[in-house]
PDB file of C-alpha atoms in Angstrom:
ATOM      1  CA  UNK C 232     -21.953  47.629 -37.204  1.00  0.00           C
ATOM      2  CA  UNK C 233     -23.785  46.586 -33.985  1.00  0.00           C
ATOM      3  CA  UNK C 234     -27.408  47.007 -35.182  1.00  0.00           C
ATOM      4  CA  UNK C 235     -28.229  48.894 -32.083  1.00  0.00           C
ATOM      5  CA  UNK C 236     -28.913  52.608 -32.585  1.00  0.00           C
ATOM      6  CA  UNK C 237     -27.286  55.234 -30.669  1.00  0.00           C
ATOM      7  CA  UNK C 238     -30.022  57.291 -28.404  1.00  0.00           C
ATOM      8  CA  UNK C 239     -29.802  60.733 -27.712  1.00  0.00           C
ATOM      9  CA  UNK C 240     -29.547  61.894 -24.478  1.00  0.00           C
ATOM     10  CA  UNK C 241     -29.946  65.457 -23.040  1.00  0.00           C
ATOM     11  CA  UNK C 242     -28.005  66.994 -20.867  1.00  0.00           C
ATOM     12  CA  UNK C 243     -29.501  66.982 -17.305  1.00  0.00           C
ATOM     13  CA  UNK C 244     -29.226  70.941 -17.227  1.00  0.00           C
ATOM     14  CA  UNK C 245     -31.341  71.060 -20.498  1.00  0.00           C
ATOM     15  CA  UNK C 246     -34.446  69.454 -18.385  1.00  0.00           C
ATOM     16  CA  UNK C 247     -36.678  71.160 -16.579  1.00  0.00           C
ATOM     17  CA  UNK C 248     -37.543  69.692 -12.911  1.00  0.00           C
ATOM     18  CA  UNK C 249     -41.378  69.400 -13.701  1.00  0.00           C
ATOM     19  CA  UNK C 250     -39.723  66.966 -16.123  1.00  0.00           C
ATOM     20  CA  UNK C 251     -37.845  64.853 -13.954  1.00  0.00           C
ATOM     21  CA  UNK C 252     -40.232  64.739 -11.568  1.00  0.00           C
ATOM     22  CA  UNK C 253     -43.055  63.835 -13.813  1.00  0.00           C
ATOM     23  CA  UNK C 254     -40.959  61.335 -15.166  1.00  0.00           C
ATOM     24  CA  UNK C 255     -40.802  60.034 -11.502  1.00  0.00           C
ATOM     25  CA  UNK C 256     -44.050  60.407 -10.185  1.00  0.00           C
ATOM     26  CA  UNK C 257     -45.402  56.983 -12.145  1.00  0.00           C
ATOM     27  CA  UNK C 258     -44.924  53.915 -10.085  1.00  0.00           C
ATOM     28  CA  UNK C 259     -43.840  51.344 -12.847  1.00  0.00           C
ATOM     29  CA  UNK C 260     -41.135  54.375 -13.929  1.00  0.00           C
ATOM     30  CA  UNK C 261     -40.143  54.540 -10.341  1.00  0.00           C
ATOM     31  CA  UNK C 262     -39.619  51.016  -9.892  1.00  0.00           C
ATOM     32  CA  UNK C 263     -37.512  51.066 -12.498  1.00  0.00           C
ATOM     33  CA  UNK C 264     -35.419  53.562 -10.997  1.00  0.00           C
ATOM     34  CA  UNK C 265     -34.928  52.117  -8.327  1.00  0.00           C
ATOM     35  CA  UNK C 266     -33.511  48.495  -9.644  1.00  0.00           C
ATOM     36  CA  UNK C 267     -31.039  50.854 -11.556  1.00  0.00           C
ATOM     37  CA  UNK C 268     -30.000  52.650  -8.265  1.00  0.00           C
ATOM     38  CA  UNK C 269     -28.038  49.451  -7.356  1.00  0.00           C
ATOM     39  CA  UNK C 270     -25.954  49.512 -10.685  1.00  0.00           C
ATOM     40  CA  UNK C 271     -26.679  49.397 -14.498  1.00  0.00           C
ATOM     41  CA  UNK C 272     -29.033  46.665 -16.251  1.00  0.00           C
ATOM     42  CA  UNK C 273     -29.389  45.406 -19.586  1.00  0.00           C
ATOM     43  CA  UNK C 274     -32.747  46.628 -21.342  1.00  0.00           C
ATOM     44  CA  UNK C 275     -33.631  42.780 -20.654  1.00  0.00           C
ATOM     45  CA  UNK C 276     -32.771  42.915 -16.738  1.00  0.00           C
ATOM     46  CA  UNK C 277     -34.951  46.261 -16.013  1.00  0.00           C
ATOM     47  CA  UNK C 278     -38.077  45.871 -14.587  1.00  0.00           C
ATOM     48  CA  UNK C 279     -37.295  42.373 -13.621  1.00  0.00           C
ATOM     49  CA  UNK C 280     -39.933  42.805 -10.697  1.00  0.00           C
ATOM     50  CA  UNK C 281     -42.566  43.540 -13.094  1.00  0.00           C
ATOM     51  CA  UNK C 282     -42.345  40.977 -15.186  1.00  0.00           C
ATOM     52  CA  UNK C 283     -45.720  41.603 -16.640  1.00  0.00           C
ATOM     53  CA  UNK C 284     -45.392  44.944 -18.312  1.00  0.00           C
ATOM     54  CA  UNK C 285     -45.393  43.959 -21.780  1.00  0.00           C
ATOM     55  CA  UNK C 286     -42.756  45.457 -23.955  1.00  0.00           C
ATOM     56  CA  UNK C 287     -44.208  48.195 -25.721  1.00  0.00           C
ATOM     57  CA  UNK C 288     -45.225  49.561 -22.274  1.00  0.00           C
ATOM     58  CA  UNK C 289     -41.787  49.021 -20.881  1.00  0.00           C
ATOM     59  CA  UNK C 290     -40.032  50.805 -24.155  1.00  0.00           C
ATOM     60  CA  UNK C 291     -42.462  53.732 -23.476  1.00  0.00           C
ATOM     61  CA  UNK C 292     -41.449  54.212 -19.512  1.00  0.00           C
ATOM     62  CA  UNK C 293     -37.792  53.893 -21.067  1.00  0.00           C
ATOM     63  CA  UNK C 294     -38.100  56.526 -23.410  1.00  0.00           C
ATOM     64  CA  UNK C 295     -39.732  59.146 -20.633  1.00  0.00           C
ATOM     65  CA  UNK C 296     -36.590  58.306 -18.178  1.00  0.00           C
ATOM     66  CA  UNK C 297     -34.239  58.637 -20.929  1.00  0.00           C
ATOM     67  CA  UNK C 298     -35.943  61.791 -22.512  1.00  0.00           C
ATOM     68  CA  UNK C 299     -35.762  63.680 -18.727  1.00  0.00           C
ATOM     69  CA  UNK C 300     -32.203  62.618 -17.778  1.00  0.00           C
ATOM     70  CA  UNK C 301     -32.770  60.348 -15.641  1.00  0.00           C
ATOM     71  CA  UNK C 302     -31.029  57.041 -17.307  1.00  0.00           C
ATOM     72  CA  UNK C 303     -28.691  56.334 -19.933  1.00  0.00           C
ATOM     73  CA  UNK C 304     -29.379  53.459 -22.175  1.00  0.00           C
ATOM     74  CA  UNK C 305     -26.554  52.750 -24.717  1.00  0.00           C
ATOM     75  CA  UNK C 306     -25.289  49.948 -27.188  1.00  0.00           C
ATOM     76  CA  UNK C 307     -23.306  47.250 -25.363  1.00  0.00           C
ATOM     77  CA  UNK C 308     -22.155  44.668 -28.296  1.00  0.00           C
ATOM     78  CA  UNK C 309     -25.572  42.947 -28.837  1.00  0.00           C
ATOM     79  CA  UNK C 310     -27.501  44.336 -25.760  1.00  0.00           C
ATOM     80  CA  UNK C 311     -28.862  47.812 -24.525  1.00  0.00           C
ATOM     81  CA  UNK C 312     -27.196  48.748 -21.169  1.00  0.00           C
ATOM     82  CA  UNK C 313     -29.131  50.944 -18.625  1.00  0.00           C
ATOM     83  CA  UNK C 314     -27.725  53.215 -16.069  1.00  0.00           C
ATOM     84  CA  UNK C 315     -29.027  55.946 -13.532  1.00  0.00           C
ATOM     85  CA  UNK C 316     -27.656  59.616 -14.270  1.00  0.00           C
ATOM     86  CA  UNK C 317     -27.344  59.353 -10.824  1.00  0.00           C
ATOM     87  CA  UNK C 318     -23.832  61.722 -10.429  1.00  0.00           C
ATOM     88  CA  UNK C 319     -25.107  64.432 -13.392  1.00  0.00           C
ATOM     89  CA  UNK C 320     -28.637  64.870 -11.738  1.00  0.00           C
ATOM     90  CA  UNK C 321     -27.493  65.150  -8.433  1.00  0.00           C
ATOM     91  CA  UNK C 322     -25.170  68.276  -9.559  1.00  0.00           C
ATOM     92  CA  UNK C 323     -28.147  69.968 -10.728  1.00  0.00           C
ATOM     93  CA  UNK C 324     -31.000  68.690  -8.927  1.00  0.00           C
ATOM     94  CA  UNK C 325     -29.084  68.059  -5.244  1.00  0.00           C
ATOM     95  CA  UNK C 326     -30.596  65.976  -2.767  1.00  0.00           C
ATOM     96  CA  UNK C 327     -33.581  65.109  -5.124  1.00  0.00           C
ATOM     97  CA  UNK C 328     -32.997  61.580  -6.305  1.00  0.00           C
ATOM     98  CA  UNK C 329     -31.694  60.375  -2.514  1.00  0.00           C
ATOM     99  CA  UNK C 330     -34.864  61.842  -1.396  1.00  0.00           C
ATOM    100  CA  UNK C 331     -36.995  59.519  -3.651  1.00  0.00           C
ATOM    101  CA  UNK C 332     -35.023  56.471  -3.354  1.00  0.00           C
ATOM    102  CA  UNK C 333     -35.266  56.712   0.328  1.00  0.00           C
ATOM    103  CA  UNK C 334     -38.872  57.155   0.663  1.00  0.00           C
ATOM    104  CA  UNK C 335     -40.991  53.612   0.624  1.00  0.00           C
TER     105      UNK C 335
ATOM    106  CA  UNK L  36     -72.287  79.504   9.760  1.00  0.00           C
ATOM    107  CA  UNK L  37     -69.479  81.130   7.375  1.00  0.00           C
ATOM    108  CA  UNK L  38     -70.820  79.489   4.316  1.00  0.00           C
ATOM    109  CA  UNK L  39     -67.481  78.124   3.444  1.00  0.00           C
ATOM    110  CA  UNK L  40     -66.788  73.976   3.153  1.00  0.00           C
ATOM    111  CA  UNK L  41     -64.515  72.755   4.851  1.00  0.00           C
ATOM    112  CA  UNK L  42     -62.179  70.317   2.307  1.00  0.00           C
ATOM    113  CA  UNK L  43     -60.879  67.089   2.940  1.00  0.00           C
ATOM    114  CA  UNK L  44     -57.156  66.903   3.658  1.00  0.00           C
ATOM    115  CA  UNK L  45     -55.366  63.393   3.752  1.00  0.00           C
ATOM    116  CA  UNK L  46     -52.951  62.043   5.925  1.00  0.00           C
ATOM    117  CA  UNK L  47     -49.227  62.429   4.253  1.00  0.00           C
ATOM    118  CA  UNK L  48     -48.601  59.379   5.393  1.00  0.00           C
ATOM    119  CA  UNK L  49     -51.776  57.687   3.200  1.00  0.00           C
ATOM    120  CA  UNK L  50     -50.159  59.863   0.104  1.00  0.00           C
ATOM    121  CA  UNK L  51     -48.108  58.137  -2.271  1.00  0.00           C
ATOM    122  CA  UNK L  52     -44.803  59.704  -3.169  1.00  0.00           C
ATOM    123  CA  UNK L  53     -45.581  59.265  -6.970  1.00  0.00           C
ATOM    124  CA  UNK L  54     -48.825  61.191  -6.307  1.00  0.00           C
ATOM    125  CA  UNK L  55     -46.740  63.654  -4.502  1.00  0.00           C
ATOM    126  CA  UNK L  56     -43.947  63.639  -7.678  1.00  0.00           C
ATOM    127  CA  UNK L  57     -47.252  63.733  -9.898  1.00  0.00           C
ATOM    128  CA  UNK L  58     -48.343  67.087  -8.437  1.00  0.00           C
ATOM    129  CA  UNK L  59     -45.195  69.230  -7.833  1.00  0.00           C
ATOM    130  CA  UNK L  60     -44.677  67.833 -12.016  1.00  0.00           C
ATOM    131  CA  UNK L  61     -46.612  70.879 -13.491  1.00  0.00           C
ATOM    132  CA  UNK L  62     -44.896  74.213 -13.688  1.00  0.00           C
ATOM    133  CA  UNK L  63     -47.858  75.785 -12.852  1.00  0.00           C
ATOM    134  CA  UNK L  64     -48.695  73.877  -9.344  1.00  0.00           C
ATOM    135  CA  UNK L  65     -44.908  74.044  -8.827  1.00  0.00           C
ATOM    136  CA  UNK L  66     -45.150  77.986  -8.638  1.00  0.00           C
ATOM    137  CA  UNK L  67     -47.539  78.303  -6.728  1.00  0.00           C
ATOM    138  CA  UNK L  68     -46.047  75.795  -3.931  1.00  0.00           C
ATOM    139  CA  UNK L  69     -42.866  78.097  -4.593  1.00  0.00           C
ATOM    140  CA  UNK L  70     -45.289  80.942  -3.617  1.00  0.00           C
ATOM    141  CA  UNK L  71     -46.427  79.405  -0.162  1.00  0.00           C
ATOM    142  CA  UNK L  72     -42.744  78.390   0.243  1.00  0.00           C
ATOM    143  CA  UNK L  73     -42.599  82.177   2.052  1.00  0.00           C
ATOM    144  CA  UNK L  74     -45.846  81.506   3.989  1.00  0.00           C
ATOM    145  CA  UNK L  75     -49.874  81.212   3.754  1.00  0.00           C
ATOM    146  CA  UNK L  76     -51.613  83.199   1.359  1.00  0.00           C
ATOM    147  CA  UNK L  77     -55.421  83.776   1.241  1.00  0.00           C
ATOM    148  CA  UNK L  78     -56.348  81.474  -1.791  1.00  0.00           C
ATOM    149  CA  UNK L  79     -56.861  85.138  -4.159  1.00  0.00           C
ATOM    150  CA  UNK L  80     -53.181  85.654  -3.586  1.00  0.00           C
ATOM    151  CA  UNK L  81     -52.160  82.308  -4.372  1.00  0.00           C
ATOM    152  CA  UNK L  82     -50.971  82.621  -7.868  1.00  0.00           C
ATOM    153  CA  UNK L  83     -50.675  86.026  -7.979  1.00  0.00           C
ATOM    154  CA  UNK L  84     -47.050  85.300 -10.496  1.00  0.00           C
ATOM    155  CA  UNK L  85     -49.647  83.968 -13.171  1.00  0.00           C
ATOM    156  CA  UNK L  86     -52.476  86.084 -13.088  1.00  0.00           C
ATOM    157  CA  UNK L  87     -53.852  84.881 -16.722  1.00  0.00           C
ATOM    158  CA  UNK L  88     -54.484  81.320 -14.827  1.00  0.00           C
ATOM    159  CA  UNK L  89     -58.425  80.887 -15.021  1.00  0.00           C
ATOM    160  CA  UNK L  90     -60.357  80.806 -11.613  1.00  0.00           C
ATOM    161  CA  UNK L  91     -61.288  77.086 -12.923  1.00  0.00           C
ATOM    162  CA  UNK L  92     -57.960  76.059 -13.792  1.00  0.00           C
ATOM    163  CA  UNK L  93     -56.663  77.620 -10.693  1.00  0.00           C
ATOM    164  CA  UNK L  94     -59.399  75.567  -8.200  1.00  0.00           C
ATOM    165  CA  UNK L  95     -58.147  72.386 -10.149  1.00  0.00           C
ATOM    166  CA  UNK L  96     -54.192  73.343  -9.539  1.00  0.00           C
ATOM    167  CA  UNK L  97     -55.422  73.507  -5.682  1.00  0.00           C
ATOM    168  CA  UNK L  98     -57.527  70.573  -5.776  1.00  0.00           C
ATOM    169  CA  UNK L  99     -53.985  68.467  -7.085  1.00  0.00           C
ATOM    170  CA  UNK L 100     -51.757  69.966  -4.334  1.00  0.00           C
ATOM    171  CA  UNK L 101     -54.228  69.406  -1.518  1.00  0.00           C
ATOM    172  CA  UNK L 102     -55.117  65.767  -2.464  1.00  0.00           C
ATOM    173  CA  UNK L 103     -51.634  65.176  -2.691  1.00  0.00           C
ATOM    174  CA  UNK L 104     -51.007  66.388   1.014  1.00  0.00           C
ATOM    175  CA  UNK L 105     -48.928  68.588  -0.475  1.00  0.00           C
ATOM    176  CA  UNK L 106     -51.171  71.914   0.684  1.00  0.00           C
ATOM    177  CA  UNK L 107     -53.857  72.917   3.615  1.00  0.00           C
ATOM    178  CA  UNK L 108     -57.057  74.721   2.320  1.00  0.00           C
ATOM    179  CA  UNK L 109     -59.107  76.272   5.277  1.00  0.00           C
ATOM    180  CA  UNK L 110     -61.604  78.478   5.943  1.00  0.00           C
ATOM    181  CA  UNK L 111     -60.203  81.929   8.049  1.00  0.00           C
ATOM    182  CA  UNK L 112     -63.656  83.639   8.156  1.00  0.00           C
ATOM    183  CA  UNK L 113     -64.883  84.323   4.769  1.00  0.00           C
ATOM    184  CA  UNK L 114     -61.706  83.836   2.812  1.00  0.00           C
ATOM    185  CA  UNK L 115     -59.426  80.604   2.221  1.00  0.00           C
ATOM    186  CA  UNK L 116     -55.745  80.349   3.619  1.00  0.00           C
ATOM    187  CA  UNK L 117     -53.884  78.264   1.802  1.00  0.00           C
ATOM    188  CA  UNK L 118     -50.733  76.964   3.644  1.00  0.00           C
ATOM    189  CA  UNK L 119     -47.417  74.780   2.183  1.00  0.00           C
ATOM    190  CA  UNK L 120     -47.744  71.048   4.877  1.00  0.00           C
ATOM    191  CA  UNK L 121     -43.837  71.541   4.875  1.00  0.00           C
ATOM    192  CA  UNK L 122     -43.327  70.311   8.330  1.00  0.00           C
ATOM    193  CA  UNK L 123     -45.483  67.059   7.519  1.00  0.00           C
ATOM    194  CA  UNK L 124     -44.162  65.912   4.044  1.00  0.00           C
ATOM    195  CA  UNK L 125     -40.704  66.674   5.510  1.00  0.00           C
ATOM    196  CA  UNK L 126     -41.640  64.450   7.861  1.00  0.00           C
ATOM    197  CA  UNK L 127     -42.909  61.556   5.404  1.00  0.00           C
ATOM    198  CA  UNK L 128     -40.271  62.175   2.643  1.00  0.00           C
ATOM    199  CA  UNK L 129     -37.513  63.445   3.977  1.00  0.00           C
ATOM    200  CA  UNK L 130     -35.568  66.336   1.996  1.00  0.00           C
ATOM    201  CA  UNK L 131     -37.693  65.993  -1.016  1.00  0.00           C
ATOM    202  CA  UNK L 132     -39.619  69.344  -0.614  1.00  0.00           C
ATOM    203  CA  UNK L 133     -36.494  71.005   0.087  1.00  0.00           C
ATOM    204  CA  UNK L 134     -34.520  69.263  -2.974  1.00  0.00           C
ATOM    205  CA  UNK L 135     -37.639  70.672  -5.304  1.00  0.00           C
ATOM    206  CA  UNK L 136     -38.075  74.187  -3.387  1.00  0.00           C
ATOM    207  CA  UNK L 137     -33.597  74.538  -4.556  1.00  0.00           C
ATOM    208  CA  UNK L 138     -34.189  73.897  -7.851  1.00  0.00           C
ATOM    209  CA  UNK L 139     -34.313  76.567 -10.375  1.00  0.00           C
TER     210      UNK L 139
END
């Protein structure tokens, strides 16, 4: 045994948009996003360019991307791994996620 | 003098996109930008799908949607004409309105 629970993830069809975009629309959450958009992180690596957020806090904005679809975040050996939904939101949400991660 | 105020509107370009996220994240905002996606509507029409939504509640809804630059509120003699700033947000955030207005 790894020590490292399994999550549960929903399936992206199962969330409602007001979801995903709430889930968006905070800008440490966002950020977030956004370092994952150029590949998957360990839990340790995200939010590398906040390095203030204090743990709890960053848990918390893990568990509200995770909860709307928008990352998964599973066992790796010792470590979590993180990784935008990027392919299974864009099926059912097309076009939104490009349009957020191109806007400044 | 009409006796009607005019409201502030900002600049899309001053609004932040997670504001913007923020106020297309309720389902009840959401509908009624899905309502103006077909054109202005005096602001008594607006909401017309949810017509248990109180007067109060419904003046906050507005107040979220036009400090998000998200909706126009002006006076058109002694009514309000609410209108969808499609043209400008497309402009600032390219494809994101449309991406939301798809969605089921």
């Amino acid at each position: 045994m790894t020590g490292i629970t399994r999550l549960p993830h929903p399936e992206p069809a199962d969330v409602a948009l007001t979801d995903v975009l709430f889930a968006l629309s905070d800008p440490a959450r966002l950020e977030i996003v956004r370092e994952l958009a150029a590949g998957p992180l360990t839990m340790a690596e995200c939010g590398v360019t906040n390095p203030d957020l204090p743990k709890s806090t960053k848990s918390h904005l893990m568990k509200v991307l995770r909860e709307a679809g928008i990352v998964r975040n599973e066992p790796d050996g010792r470590r979590r791994l993180v990784s935008l939904r990027k392919d299974e939101l864009d099926a059912v949400f097309p076009g939104l996620l490009d349009s957020v991660l191109a806007a400044d």
